[in-house]
Short mmCIF file of C-alpha atoms in Angstrom, two decimals:
data_model
loop_
_atom_site.label_atom_id
_atom_site.label_comp_id
_atom_site.label_asym_id
_atom_site.label_seq_id
_atom_site.Cartn_x
_atom_site.Cartn_y
_atom_site.Cartn_z
CA UNK Z 17 20.22 -100.54 -28.27
CA UNK Z 18 21.02 -99.07 -31.73
CA UNK Z 19 24.46 -97.70 -32.20
CA UNK Z 20 24.31 -94.41 -33.25
CA UNK Z 21 26.78 -91.81 -34.44
CA UNK Z 22 27.09 -88.01 -32.90
CA UNK Z 23 27.82 -84.90 -35.08
CA UNK Z 24 28.99 -81.74 -33.15
CA UNK Z 25 26.96 -78.60 -34.69
CA UNK Z 26 27.46 -74.80 -32.24
CA UNK Z 27 24.26 -73.17 -33.11
CA UNK Z 28 22.86 -69.71 -31.64
CA UNK Z 29 19.11 -71.20 -30.39
CA UNK Z 30 17.86 -67.55 -31.00
CA UNK Z 31 19.63 -64.68 -32.30
CA UNK Z 32 22.51 -64.90 -35.33
CA UNK Z 33 23.69 -61.26 -35.51
CA UNK Z 34 25.66 -61.40 -38.12
CA UNK Z 35 29.35 -59.80 -38.16
CA UNK Z 36 31.55 -62.08 -39.45
CA UNK Z 37 34.99 -61.98 -38.86
CA UNK Z 38 38.03 -63.77 -41.16
CA UNK Z 39 38.78 -67.03 -41.11
CA UNK Z 40 42.55 -68.35 -41.73
CA UNK Z 41 42.28 -71.47 -39.70
CA UNK Z 42 44.00 -74.13 -42.38
CA UNK Z 43 42.12 -76.91 -39.38
CA UNK Z 44 38.72 -75.41 -40.26
CA UNK Z 45 37.68 -78.28 -42.76
CA UNK Z 46 37.90 -80.61 -40.03
CA UNK Z 47 34.44 -79.30 -38.13
CA UNK Z 48 30.78 -79.31 -39.67
CA UNK Z 49 29.98 -75.89 -41.77
CA UNK Z 50 27.71 -75.25 -39.09
CA UNK Z 51 29.80 -75.16 -36.13
CA UNK Z 52 32.50 -73.62 -38.19
CA UNK Z 53 30.26 -70.54 -39.33
CA UNK Z 54 28.94 -70.01 -35.74
CA UNK Z 55 32.97 -69.63 -34.62
CA UNK Z 56 32.97 -66.63 -36.70
CA UNK Z 57 29.85 -64.84 -36.25
CA UNK Z 58 29.65 -62.13 -34.22
CA UNK Z 59 26.87 -63.23 -32.05
CA UNK Z 60 23.88 -60.99 -29.87
CA UNK Z 61 22.24 -64.73 -28.51
CA UNK Z 62 20.35 -66.05 -26.01
CA UNK Z 63 22.12 -69.09 -25.87
CA UNK Z 64 25.03 -69.82 -28.35
CA UNK Z 65 25.78 -73.73 -27.33
CA UNK Z 66 27.27 -76.74 -28.55
CA UNK Z 67 24.67 -79.24 -30.48
CA UNK Z 68 25.19 -83.32 -30.10
CA UNK Z 69 22.55 -84.50 -32.65
CA UNK Z 70 22.59 -88.71 -32.46
CA UNK Z 71 21.27 -90.53 -35.30
CA UNK Z 72 19.98 -93.71 -35.68
CA UNK Z 73 17.47 -96.35 -35.39
CA UNK Z 74 15.71 -95.46 -32.83
CA UNK Z 75 12.40 -96.52 -31.08
CA UNK Z 76 9.65 -93.58 -31.67
CA UNK Z 77 6.14 -92.82 -31.20
CA UNK Z 78 3.43 -90.72 -33.16
CA UNK Z 79 3.89 -87.65 -31.41
CA UNK Z 80 0.56 -86.56 -30.27
CA UNK Z 81 -0.27 -82.69 -30.10
CA UNK Z 82 -0.55 -81.39 -26.48
CA UNK Z 83 -3.92 -80.38 -25.20
CA UNK Z 84 -3.24 -77.64 -22.27
CA UNK Z 85 -7.05 -76.90 -21.37
CA UNK Z 86 -8.19 -77.53 -17.94
CA UNK Z 87 -5.71 -76.86 -16.14
CA UNK Z 88 -7.82 -74.99 -14.19
CA UNK Z 89 -5.85 -75.02 -9.58
CA UNK Z 90 -2.36 -74.37 -11.20
CA UNK Z 91 -0.45 -71.20 -10.64
CA UNK Z 92 -1.19 -68.22 -12.51
CA UNK Z 93 -3.74 -70.66 -15.51
CA UNK Z 94 -6.20 -69.43 -17.14
CA UNK Z 95 -7.09 -70.51 -20.59
CA UNK Z 96 -5.81 -66.60 -22.00
CA UNK Z 97 -2.77 -66.93 -19.65
CA UNK Z 98 -0.40 -67.83 -23.09
CA UNK Z 99 -2.73 -65.87 -25.53
CA UNK Z 100 -0.88 -63.35 -28.00
CA UNK Z 101 -0.61 -60.51 -26.29
CA UNK Z 102 -1.87 -57.09 -27.67
CA UNK Z 103 1.34 -55.06 -29.04
CA UNK Z 104 3.46 -58.38 -29.57
CA UNK Z 105 2.13 -60.06 -32.55
CA UNK Z 106 4.35 -58.89 -34.48
CA UNK Z 107 7.01 -60.11 -32.53
CA UNK Z 108 5.59 -63.48 -32.17
CA UNK Z 109 4.71 -63.66 -35.82
CA UNK Z 110 8.36 -63.03 -36.45
CA UNK Z 111 9.82 -66.33 -34.85
CA UNK Z 112 6.76 -68.56 -36.19
CA UNK Z 113 8.73 -67.74 -39.58
CA UNK Z 114 12.35 -68.23 -38.03
CA UNK Z 115 10.68 -71.67 -36.18
CA UNK Z 116 8.43 -72.78 -38.99
CA UNK Z 117 9.56 -71.33 -42.15
CA UNK Z 118 13.60 -70.72 -42.23
CA UNK Z 119 15.77 -73.75 -42.14
CA UNK Z 120 19.51 -73.64 -40.62
CA UNK Z 121 20.48 -72.98 -43.93
CA UNK Z 122 18.65 -69.93 -44.50
CA UNK Z 123 17.94 -66.62 -43.02
CA UNK Z 124 16.60 -62.78 -42.75
CA UNK Z 125 18.46 -59.69 -42.57
CA UNK Z 126 16.77 -57.60 -40.46
CA UNK Z 127 15.93 -54.44 -38.47
CA UNK Z 128 16.67 -55.65 -34.70
CA UNK Z 129 13.93 -52.90 -33.35
CA UNK Z 130 10.65 -52.68 -35.90
CA UNK Z 131 11.31 -56.97 -36.38
CA UNK Z 132 9.27 -57.20 -38.62
CA UNK Z 133 11.07 -54.59 -41.27
CA UNK Z 134 12.85 -57.59 -43.07
CA UNK Z 135 15.06 -56.55 -45.99
CA UNK Z 136 16.27 -59.39 -47.48
CA UNK Z 137 15.30 -63.20 -47.51
CA UNK Z 138 18.92 -64.95 -48.22
CA UNK Z 139 19.23 -69.01 -48.46
CA UNK Z 140 23.05 -70.43 -48.84
CA UNK Z 141 21.48 -73.69 -50.02
CA UNK Z 142 23.29 -73.24 -53.03
CA UNK Z 143 26.36 -72.90 -51.70
CA UNK Z 144 26.05 -75.85 -49.49
CA UNK Z 145 24.87 -77.94 -52.60
CA UNK Z 146 28.22 -76.93 -54.08
CA UNK Z 147 30.33 -80.21 -53.81
CA UNK Z 148 33.44 -77.98 -55.37
CA UNK Z 149 33.14 -76.24 -52.08
CA UNK Z 150 35.23 -77.15 -48.91
CA UNK Z 151 33.49 -76.81 -45.12
CA UNK Z 152 35.64 -73.51 -45.34
CA UNK Z 153 34.80 -71.67 -48.90
CA UNK Z 154 31.23 -72.43 -48.05
CA UNK Z 155 31.82 -70.57 -44.71
CA UNK Z 156 33.30 -67.89 -46.69
CA UNK Z 157 30.92 -67.22 -49.33
CA UNK Z 158 27.74 -67.33 -46.53
CA UNK Z 159 30.01 -64.98 -45.35
CA UNK Z 160 30.27 -62.85 -48.52
CA UNK Z 161 26.93 -63.35 -49.33
CA UNK Z 162 25.49 -61.21 -46.03
CA UNK Z 163 27.82 -59.15 -46.01
CA UNK Z 164 27.34 -57.70 -49.52
CA UNK Z 165 23.87 -57.31 -48.80
CA UNK Z 166 23.74 -55.44 -45.47
CA UNK Z 167 26.51 -53.46 -47.40
CA UNK Z 168 23.67 -53.25 -50.31
CA UNK Z 169 20.67 -52.20 -47.56
CA UNK Z 170 23.06 -49.18 -45.95
CA UNK Z 171 23.50 -48.03 -49.60
CA UNK Z 172 20.38 -48.26 -50.34
CA UNK Z 173 19.73 -45.62 -46.75
CA UNK Z 174 22.13 -43.53 -47.48
CA UNK Z 175 20.59 -42.97 -51.13
CA UNK Z 176 17.10 -42.61 -50.24
CA UNK Z 177 18.38 -39.87 -47.14
CA UNK Z 178 20.12 -38.02 -50.19
CA UNK Z 179 16.51 -38.10 -52.23
CA UNK Z 180 19.16 -39.86 -55.25
CA UNK Z 181 17.31 -41.87 -58.05
CA UNK Z 182 17.48 -45.91 -56.74
CA UNK Z 183 17.24 -49.29 -58.25
CA UNK Z 184 14.17 -51.84 -57.81
CA UNK Z 185 16.02 -53.56 -54.33
CA UNK Z 186 16.12 -49.75 -53.31
CA UNK Z 187 13.10 -48.72 -54.16
CA UNK Z 188 11.52 -51.95 -52.25
CA UNK Z 189 14.03 -51.06 -48.96
CA UNK Z 190 12.21 -47.41 -49.09
CA UNK Z 191 8.28 -49.14 -49.41
CA UNK Z 192 8.87 -50.66 -46.48
CA UNK Z 193 10.78 -48.21 -44.51
CA UNK Z 194 8.01 -45.75 -45.19
CA UNK Z 195 5.49 -47.82 -43.21
CA UNK Z 196 6.96 -46.59 -40.12
CA UNK Z 197 6.28 -43.70 -38.08
CA UNK Z 198 9.76 -43.48 -36.14
CA UNK Z 199 10.93 -40.36 -35.71
CA UNK Z 200 14.23 -39.68 -37.97
CA UNK Z 201 14.16 -43.17 -38.99
CA UNK Z 202 16.76 -42.79 -41.64
CA UNK Z 203 19.08 -41.75 -39.50
CA UNK Z 204 18.97 -44.78 -36.95
CA UNK Z 205 19.19 -47.18 -39.68
CA UNK Z 206 21.20 -48.68 -40.27
CA UNK Z 207 24.45 -47.93 -38.58
CA UNK Z 208 23.53 -48.15 -35.15
CA UNK Z 209 23.66 -52.02 -34.67
CA UNK Z 210 20.02 -52.32 -35.57
CA UNK Z 211 21.11 -54.38 -38.70
CA UNK Z 212 20.87 -57.99 -38.28
CA UNK Z 213 20.85 -61.27 -39.56
CA UNK Z 214 18.50 -63.96 -38.46
CA UNK Z 215 19.31 -67.83 -38.80
CA UNK Z 216 16.46 -70.19 -39.31
CA UNK Z 217 15.77 -72.70 -36.88
CA UNK Z 218 13.18 -74.78 -38.38
CA UNK Z 219 15.65 -78.19 -38.65
CA UNK Z 220 17.21 -77.41 -34.95
CA UNK Z 221 13.22 -77.14 -33.31
CA UNK Z 222 12.09 -80.13 -34.86
CA UNK Z 223 15.04 -82.53 -33.97
CA UNK Z 224 14.86 -80.66 -30.50
CA UNK Z 225 11.36 -82.35 -30.48
CA UNK Z 226 11.97 -85.37 -31.87
CA UNK Z 227 14.26 -85.98 -28.86
CA UNK Z 228 12.01 -84.48 -25.92
CA UNK Z 229 10.07 -87.54 -26.84
CA UNK Z 230 12.18 -88.94 -24.17
CA UNK Z 231 11.48 -86.76 -21.27
CA UNK Z 232 8.67 -84.99 -21.86
CA UNK Z 233 5.51 -86.72 -20.08
CA UNK Z 234 8.01 -87.01 -16.83
CA UNK Z 235 8.88 -82.89 -17.13
CA UNK Z 236 5.10 -82.49 -17.39
CA UNK Z 237 4.80 -84.72 -14.14
CA UNK Z 238 7.77 -82.67 -12.11
CA UNK Z 239 6.28 -79.43 -13.11
CA UNK Z 240 2.59 -80.45 -12.14
CA UNK Z 241 4.36 -81.33 -8.85
CA UNK Z 242 4.92 -77.82 -8.92
CA UNK Z 243 1.43 -76.59 -9.16
CA UNK Z 244 2.80 -75.45 -12.84
CA UNK Z 245 1.07 -75.35 -16.28
CA UNK Z 246 2.66 -77.70 -18.08
CA UNK Z 247 3.09 -74.91 -21.01
CA UNK Z 248 6.09 -73.69 -18.84
CA UNK Z 249 8.11 -77.16 -19.65
CA UNK Z 250 8.51 -75.12 -23.69
CA UNK Z 251 11.20 -72.70 -22.05
CA UNK Z 252 13.39 -75.84 -22.88
CA UNK Z 253 12.71 -75.30 -26.58
CA UNK Z 254 13.95 -71.81 -26.11
CA UNK Z 255 16.80 -72.56 -24.06
CA UNK Z 256 18.41 -74.68 -25.90
CA UNK Z 257 16.08 -76.64 -28.51
CA UNK Z 258 16.39 -79.83 -26.02
CA UNK Z 259 19.66 -80.59 -26.55
CA UNK Z 260 21.20 -82.42 -23.79
CA UNK Z 261 24.51 -81.39 -24.03
CA UNK Z 262 23.90 -77.59 -24.73
CA UNK Z 263 26.79 -75.71 -23.11
CA UNK Z 264 26.83 -71.70 -23.43
CA UNK Z 265 29.93 -69.97 -23.87
CA UNK Z 266 28.90 -67.99 -19.85
CA UNK Z 267 28.66 -71.57 -18.51
CA UNK Z 268 25.21 -72.64 -18.61
CA UNK Z 269 24.09 -75.87 -19.28
CA UNK Z 270 21.82 -78.56 -20.42
CA UNK Z 271 18.24 -78.41 -21.63
CA UNK Z 272 17.34 -75.84 -18.92
CA UNK Z 273 20.54 -73.60 -19.82
CA UNK Z 274 21.13 -73.72 -16.24
CA UNK Z 275 24.22 -71.54 -14.73
CA UNK Z 276 27.11 -73.00 -12.46
CA UNK Z 277 26.23 -70.54 -9.26
CA UNK Z 278 22.62 -71.82 -9.43
CA UNK Z 279 23.58 -75.29 -9.84
CA UNK Z 280 25.16 -75.36 -6.85
CA UNK Z 281 22.43 -74.92 -4.78
CA UNK Z 282 20.78 -78.69 -6.02
CA UNK Z 283 22.58 -79.95 -8.90
CA UNK Z 284 25.73 -81.55 -8.37
CA UNK Z 285 28.82 -81.02 -10.01
CA UNK Z 286 32.41 -82.68 -10.63
CA UNK Z 287 34.57 -83.59 -12.85
CA UNK Z 288 33.02 -86.82 -13.89
CA UNK Z 289 29.20 -85.62 -13.56
CA UNK Z 290 27.00 -82.51 -14.35
CA UNK Z 291 23.60 -83.05 -13.29
CA UNK Z 292 22.56 -80.27 -15.09
CA UNK Z 293 22.89 -82.30 -17.95
CA UNK Z 294 20.10 -84.45 -16.77
CA UNK Z 295 16.61 -83.06 -17.47
CA UNK Z 296 15.17 -84.89 -14.83
CA UNK Z 297 17.20 -83.57 -12.12
CA UNK Z 298 17.53 -79.75 -13.85
CA UNK Z 299 13.79 -79.80 -14.51
CA UNK Z 300 13.08 -79.34 -10.75
CA UNK Z 301 16.05 -76.85 -10.48
CA UNK Z 302 13.78 -75.36 -13.35
CA UNK Z 303 10.52 -75.50 -11.87
CA UNK Z 304 11.69 -74.22 -8.50
CA UNK Z 305 13.41 -70.76 -10.02
CA UNK Z 306 9.77 -70.09 -12.59
CA UNK Z 307 7.64 -70.80 -9.56
CA UNK Z 308 10.31 -68.29 -7.30
CA UNK Z 309 9.64 -65.60 -10.47
CA UNK Z 310 6.18 -65.64 -10.50
CA UNK Z 311 5.92 -64.88 -6.66
CA UNK Z 312 7.72 -61.97 -7.20
CA UNK Z 313 6.44 -60.46 -10.31
CA UNK Z 314 2.70 -61.82 -10.24
CA UNK Z 315 2.45 -62.63 -13.86
CA UNK Z 316 3.68 -65.22 -16.57
CA UNK Z 317 4.89 -62.99 -18.94
CA UNK Z 318 7.05 -61.28 -17.19
CA UNK Z 319 8.17 -64.20 -14.86
CA UNK Z 320 8.64 -66.53 -18.09
CA UNK Z 321 10.91 -63.75 -19.38
CA UNK Z 322 13.17 -63.44 -16.19
CA UNK Z 323 14.64 -66.71 -16.51
CA UNK Z 324 16.38 -65.33 -19.01
CA UNK Z 325 17.02 -61.88 -17.45
CA UNK Z 326 16.39 -62.25 -13.85
CA UNK Z 327 13.22 -61.27 -11.39
CA UNK Z 328 14.99 -58.55 -9.93
CA UNK Z 329 16.38 -57.33 -13.06
CA UNK Z 330 12.44 -57.55 -14.88
CA UNK Z 331 11.32 -55.85 -11.42
CA UNK Z 332 13.65 -52.99 -11.78
CA UNK Z 333 13.18 -52.76 -15.45
CA UNK Z 334 9.32 -52.52 -14.82
CA UNK Z 335 9.81 -50.04 -12.44
CA UNK Z 336 12.17 -47.61 -14.57
CA UNK Z 337 9.87 -48.24 -17.63
CA UNK Z 338 6.63 -47.43 -15.20
CA UNK Z 339 4.66 -50.63 -16.77
CA UNK Z 340 4.24 -54.53 -16.27
CA UNK Z 341 3.39 -55.29 -19.68
CA UNK Z 342 5.30 -57.21 -21.42
CA UNK Z 343 4.53 -55.89 -25.19
CA UNK Z 344 5.10 -52.34 -23.78
CA UNK Z 345 8.38 -53.34 -22.15
CA UNK Z 346 9.32 -55.03 -25.49
CA UNK Z 347 9.04 -52.21 -27.43
CA UNK Z 348 11.99 -50.39 -25.41
CA UNK Z 349 16.21 -51.02 -25.68
CA UNK Z 350 17.75 -50.07 -22.11
CA UNK Z 351 21.57 -51.73 -20.49
CA UNK Z 352 20.69 -55.15 -20.77
CA UNK Z 353 17.43 -55.32 -21.67
CA UNK Z 354 18.41 -55.87 -25.72
CA UNK Z 355 17.50 -58.00 -28.63
CA UNK Z 356 17.50 -61.17 -27.01
CA UNK Z 357 15.29 -60.70 -23.58
CA UNK Z 358 12.91 -58.29 -25.08
CA UNK Z 359 12.36 -61.29 -27.67
CA UNK Z 360 12.48 -63.93 -25.46
CA UNK Z 361 8.51 -64.05 -24.60
CA UNK Z 362 7.69 -63.87 -28.07
CA UNK Z 363 10.00 -66.19 -29.32
CA UNK Z 364 8.14 -68.54 -26.23
CA UNK Z 365 4.81 -68.40 -27.93
CA UNK Z 366 6.03 -68.99 -31.36
CA UNK Z 367 7.69 -72.05 -30.03
CA UNK Z 368 4.20 -72.97 -28.37
CA UNK Z 369 2.64 -72.45 -31.83
CA UNK Z 370 5.04 -74.27 -33.82
CA UNK Z 371 4.16 -77.26 -31.51
CA UNK Z 372 0.69 -77.42 -32.07
CA UNK Z 373 1.56 -77.06 -35.82
CA UNK Z 374 4.01 -80.15 -36.03
CA UNK Z 375 1.22 -82.64 -37.12
CA UNK Z 376 0.25 -80.15 -40.26
CA UNK Z 377 4.22 -79.62 -40.81
CA UNK Z 378 5.43 -82.61 -41.00
CA UNK Z 379 2.92 -85.73 -41.88
CA UNK Z 380 2.93 -88.57 -38.88
CA UNK Z 381 5.45 -87.04 -37.35
CA UNK Z 382 6.95 -89.29 -34.88
CA UNK Z 383 9.03 -88.62 -31.42
CA UNK Z 384 11.85 -90.49 -29.33
CA UNK Z 385 10.08 -93.71 -27.15
CA UNK Z 386 9.61 -91.94 -23.74
CA UNK Z 387 12.09 -93.07 -20.75
CA UNK Z 388 10.69 -94.23 -17.58
CA UNK Z 389 13.07 -94.10 -14.90
CA UNK Z 390 13.58 -94.94 -11.34
CA UNK Z 391 15.90 -93.29 -9.18
CA UNK Z 392 18.48 -94.60 -6.65
CA UNK Z 393 20.37 -92.11 -4.34
CA UNK Z 394 23.66 -94.05 -3.91
CA UNK Z 395 24.21 -94.74 0.13
CA UNK Z 396 27.80 -95.06 -0.13
CA UNK Z 397 30.73 -94.31 -2.85
CA UNK Z 398 30.58 -97.25 -5.77
CA UNK Z 399 33.50 -98.27 -7.78
CA UNK Z 400 32.88 -98.02 -11.85
CA UNK Z 401 34.20 -100.89 -13.09
CA UNK Z 402 32.14 -102.91 -10.05
CA UNK Z 403 29.08 -100.78 -10.90
CA UNK Z 404 29.13 -101.67 -14.86
CA UNK Z 405 29.47 -104.88 -14.41
CA UNK Z 406 25.87 -104.82 -12.68
CA UNK Z 407 24.13 -102.95 -15.66
CA UNK Z 408 22.97 -105.66 -18.64
CA UNK Z 409 22.85 -102.77 -21.01
CA UNK Z 410 25.37 -100.15 -20.91
CA UNK Z 411 23.93 -97.96 -23.42
CA UNK Z 412 20.62 -97.44 -22.06
CA UNK Z 413 21.99 -96.91 -18.60
CA UNK Z 414 24.30 -94.56 -20.22
CA UNK Z 415 20.89 -92.96 -22.20
CA UNK Z 416 19.33 -92.60 -18.53
CA UNK Z 417 22.21 -90.77 -16.92
CA UNK Z 418 23.55 -88.07 -19.36
CA UNK Z 419 24.64 -86.44 -16.16
CA UNK Z 420 27.89 -88.35 -16.17
CA UNK Z 421 30.84 -87.27 -18.26
CA UNK Z 422 31.44 -91.52 -19.61
CA UNK Z 423 34.41 -89.85 -21.64
CA UNK Z 424 36.45 -89.48 -18.46
CA UNK Z 425 35.70 -92.49 -16.93
CA UNK Z 426 38.68 -94.88 -16.07
CA UNK Z 427 39.31 -98.10 -13.93
CA UNK Z 428 39.26 -96.65 -10.52
CA UNK Z 429 36.90 -94.09 -10.86
CA UNK Z 430 34.26 -93.77 -8.14
CA UNK Z 431 30.53 -92.24 -8.23
CA UNK Z 432 30.35 -90.67 -4.45
CA UNK Z 433 27.81 -91.13 -1.82
CA UNK Z 434 24.74 -88.95 -2.19
CA UNK Z 435 24.80 -88.88 -5.75
CA UNK Z 436 21.43 -90.13 -8.13
CA UNK Z 437 21.58 -92.83 -10.55
CA UNK Z 438 18.26 -93.75 -13.23
CA UNK Z 439 17.48 -96.34 -15.03
CA UNK Z 440 14.45 -99.10 -15.76
CA UNK Z 441 12.60 -100.23 -13.29
CA UNK Z 442 13.72 -103.43 -12.42
CA UNK Z 443 17.03 -102.75 -13.34
CA UNK Z 444 17.34 -100.24 -10.91
CA UNK Z 445 15.40 -102.67 -8.66
CA UNK Z 446 17.83 -105.42 -8.98
CA UNK Z 447 20.93 -102.80 -8.89
CA UNK Z 448 19.47 -101.53 -5.46
CA UNK Z 449 19.68 -104.90 -4.05
CA UNK Z 450 23.23 -105.41 -5.95
CA UNK Z 451 24.42 -102.43 -4.18
CA UNK Z 452 23.98 -103.66 -0.75
CA UNK Z 453 27.11 -106.01 -1.70
CA UNK Z 454 28.99 -103.55 -3.58
CA UNK Z 455 32.88 -103.98 -2.10
CA UNK Z 456 33.41 -100.99 0.29
CA UNK Z 457 35.93 -98.64 -1.30
CA UNK Z 458 39.38 -97.92 0.96
CA UNK Z 459 39.63 -94.62 2.24
CA UNK Z 460 42.39 -92.47 0.74
CA UNK Z 461 45.08 -90.87 2.30
CA UNK Z 462 46.16 -86.97 0.97
CA UNK Z 463 48.43 -84.67 1.20
CA UNK Z 464 47.75 -80.37 0.54
CA UNK Z 465 49.02 -79.09 -2.35
CA UNK Z 466 49.09 -74.74 -2.23
CA UNK Z 467 48.73 -73.77 -5.92
CA UNK Z 468 51.24 -71.17 -6.95
CA UNK Z 469 51.44 -68.55 -9.58
CA UNK Z 470 51.99 -69.85 -13.16
CA UNK Z 471 51.43 -73.87 -11.67
CA UNK Z 472 48.75 -75.77 -13.75
CA UNK Z 473 47.07 -79.29 -13.08
CA UNK Z 474 49.35 -81.17 -15.49
CA UNK Z 475 52.61 -79.87 -13.74
CA UNK Z 476 50.79 -80.88 -10.22
CA UNK Z 477 50.12 -84.26 -11.56
CA UNK Z 478 53.31 -85.02 -12.65
CA UNK Z 479 55.00 -84.06 -9.73
CA UNK Z 480 53.10 -86.09 -7.14
CA UNK Z 481 52.81 -89.01 -10.17
CA UNK Z 482 49.34 -89.16 -9.79
CA UNK Z 483 46.53 -88.51 -12.92
CA UNK Z 484 45.09 -84.92 -12.97
CA UNK Z 485 41.77 -86.97 -13.21
CA UNK Z 486 42.21 -87.98 -9.97
CA UNK Z 487 43.19 -85.19 -8.31
CA UNK Z 488 39.96 -82.97 -10.43
CA UNK Z 489 37.91 -85.84 -9.05
CA UNK Z 490 39.00 -85.86 -5.36
CA UNK Z 491 38.65 -81.99 -5.96
CA UNK Z 492 34.87 -81.02 -7.21
CA UNK Z 493 36.80 -80.19 -10.23
CA UNK Z 494 34.29 -79.77 -13.21
CA UNK Z 495 37.48 -79.50 -15.51
CA UNK Z 496 41.46 -79.06 -15.64
CA UNK Z 497 41.34 -75.31 -15.70
CA UNK Z 498 39.75 -74.82 -12.97
CA UNK Z 499 42.59 -73.97 -10.35
CA UNK Z 500 43.40 -70.56 -9.14
CA UNK Z 501 45.86 -69.32 -6.87
CA UNK Z 502 46.77 -70.17 -3.05
CA UNK Z 503 43.48 -72.67 -3.80
CA UNK Z 504 44.62 -75.85 -1.34
CA UNK Z 505 44.52 -79.18 -3.18
CA UNK Z 506 43.92 -82.75 -1.93
CA UNK Z 507 46.35 -84.93 -3.82
CA UNK Z 508 45.99 -88.73 -3.74
CA UNK Z 509 48.56 -90.44 -2.21
CA UNK Z 510 49.78 -93.21 -4.10
#
């Protein structure tokens, strides 16, 4: 197993709406520029999460363009199912450019309603190449550049409305706006929240496809077991760019961006583990949800969009708008049905197109060599210190088990009964035999503590002279902040 390095990039997967705020932190230079940038963005986004990109000499295989034909019998599938609907092509073409043309140091200033009304392409590469600038200075320069062009667009629209003399850029804006028949369009542009900046995704998507090689074959098998078209697996790229550690500000996690309320039905979560971050386990949950959405809605464009918007929400929206056609629905804005939700299906279709073009975009494109898993469900609690002594390659075990938060593991950490662990077939077969002789963990004794106002897990732990991690583990807390007034906590007795 190669030695790997990691770095964090906080990114918005689909929709960067740039409304920068001032940056005054003296610590900002310690973060990568992408993290700083999106820390300071006002975001209209499907998913905002932290990227953990791994670099190293991975084992690779040649990428093969998938063949989606011959899926007769899969739910809702025909050869035309995922073709671009009439009326949605403009939106799909916009997202093709975001995935195939612009990288994360480029983007477009555009109208959020007429998505193809692009006022200006903006390139940050000169800023990023300037070695005299610190990260915070690059951040400010990017912010200033976008703000200056937003101001110029606003001035242009104002002068067009006033029939004033225009400069060359303003004439270009006028020519672009004149192509649209929207009533009172100059009154609506751009002062009603429709002027937005979209960052490119080309490098993020490429990286996502590279790492997806680890799991793609198995995920397609999982979806096939639910009689689902394998195209649906690609929703994970729209949700997270296939980032195993993607975590949104609203609590969604993993490549499928599953919310805690959904996960509690089928995916264990605790202080030491979160099975939303295991693509194998989480894909079963995602497949069940998509299958349910189709049962409720009856077509894949809406069922797929419901993964983002909710099946009940899509059903109500169809009734309100009087249509079940996603192309017609995408032209509307009402309530929660804003830019992100209305563009979800278009961005998905653009992703499918991008996948088909990878070999023309990147000659001899390769992906990571697949991991083939065997799973074991623990029949009893197992001490981690003992378990890792039975594992021949600890780094390989970590690759197979991204659901575990290994940085939190300590000497007395144990994996509770019922949890699943994954690994290569011979390793798991040997481990299954070893587990029969695993030492029994002594039953712990507890006392009960009721949380009072102002208490934190830290001062509770100090009071009882136990580690916070021990309290978090026995109470199945996913973080140290997950306590509330009146909650009864089990405290291990020393």
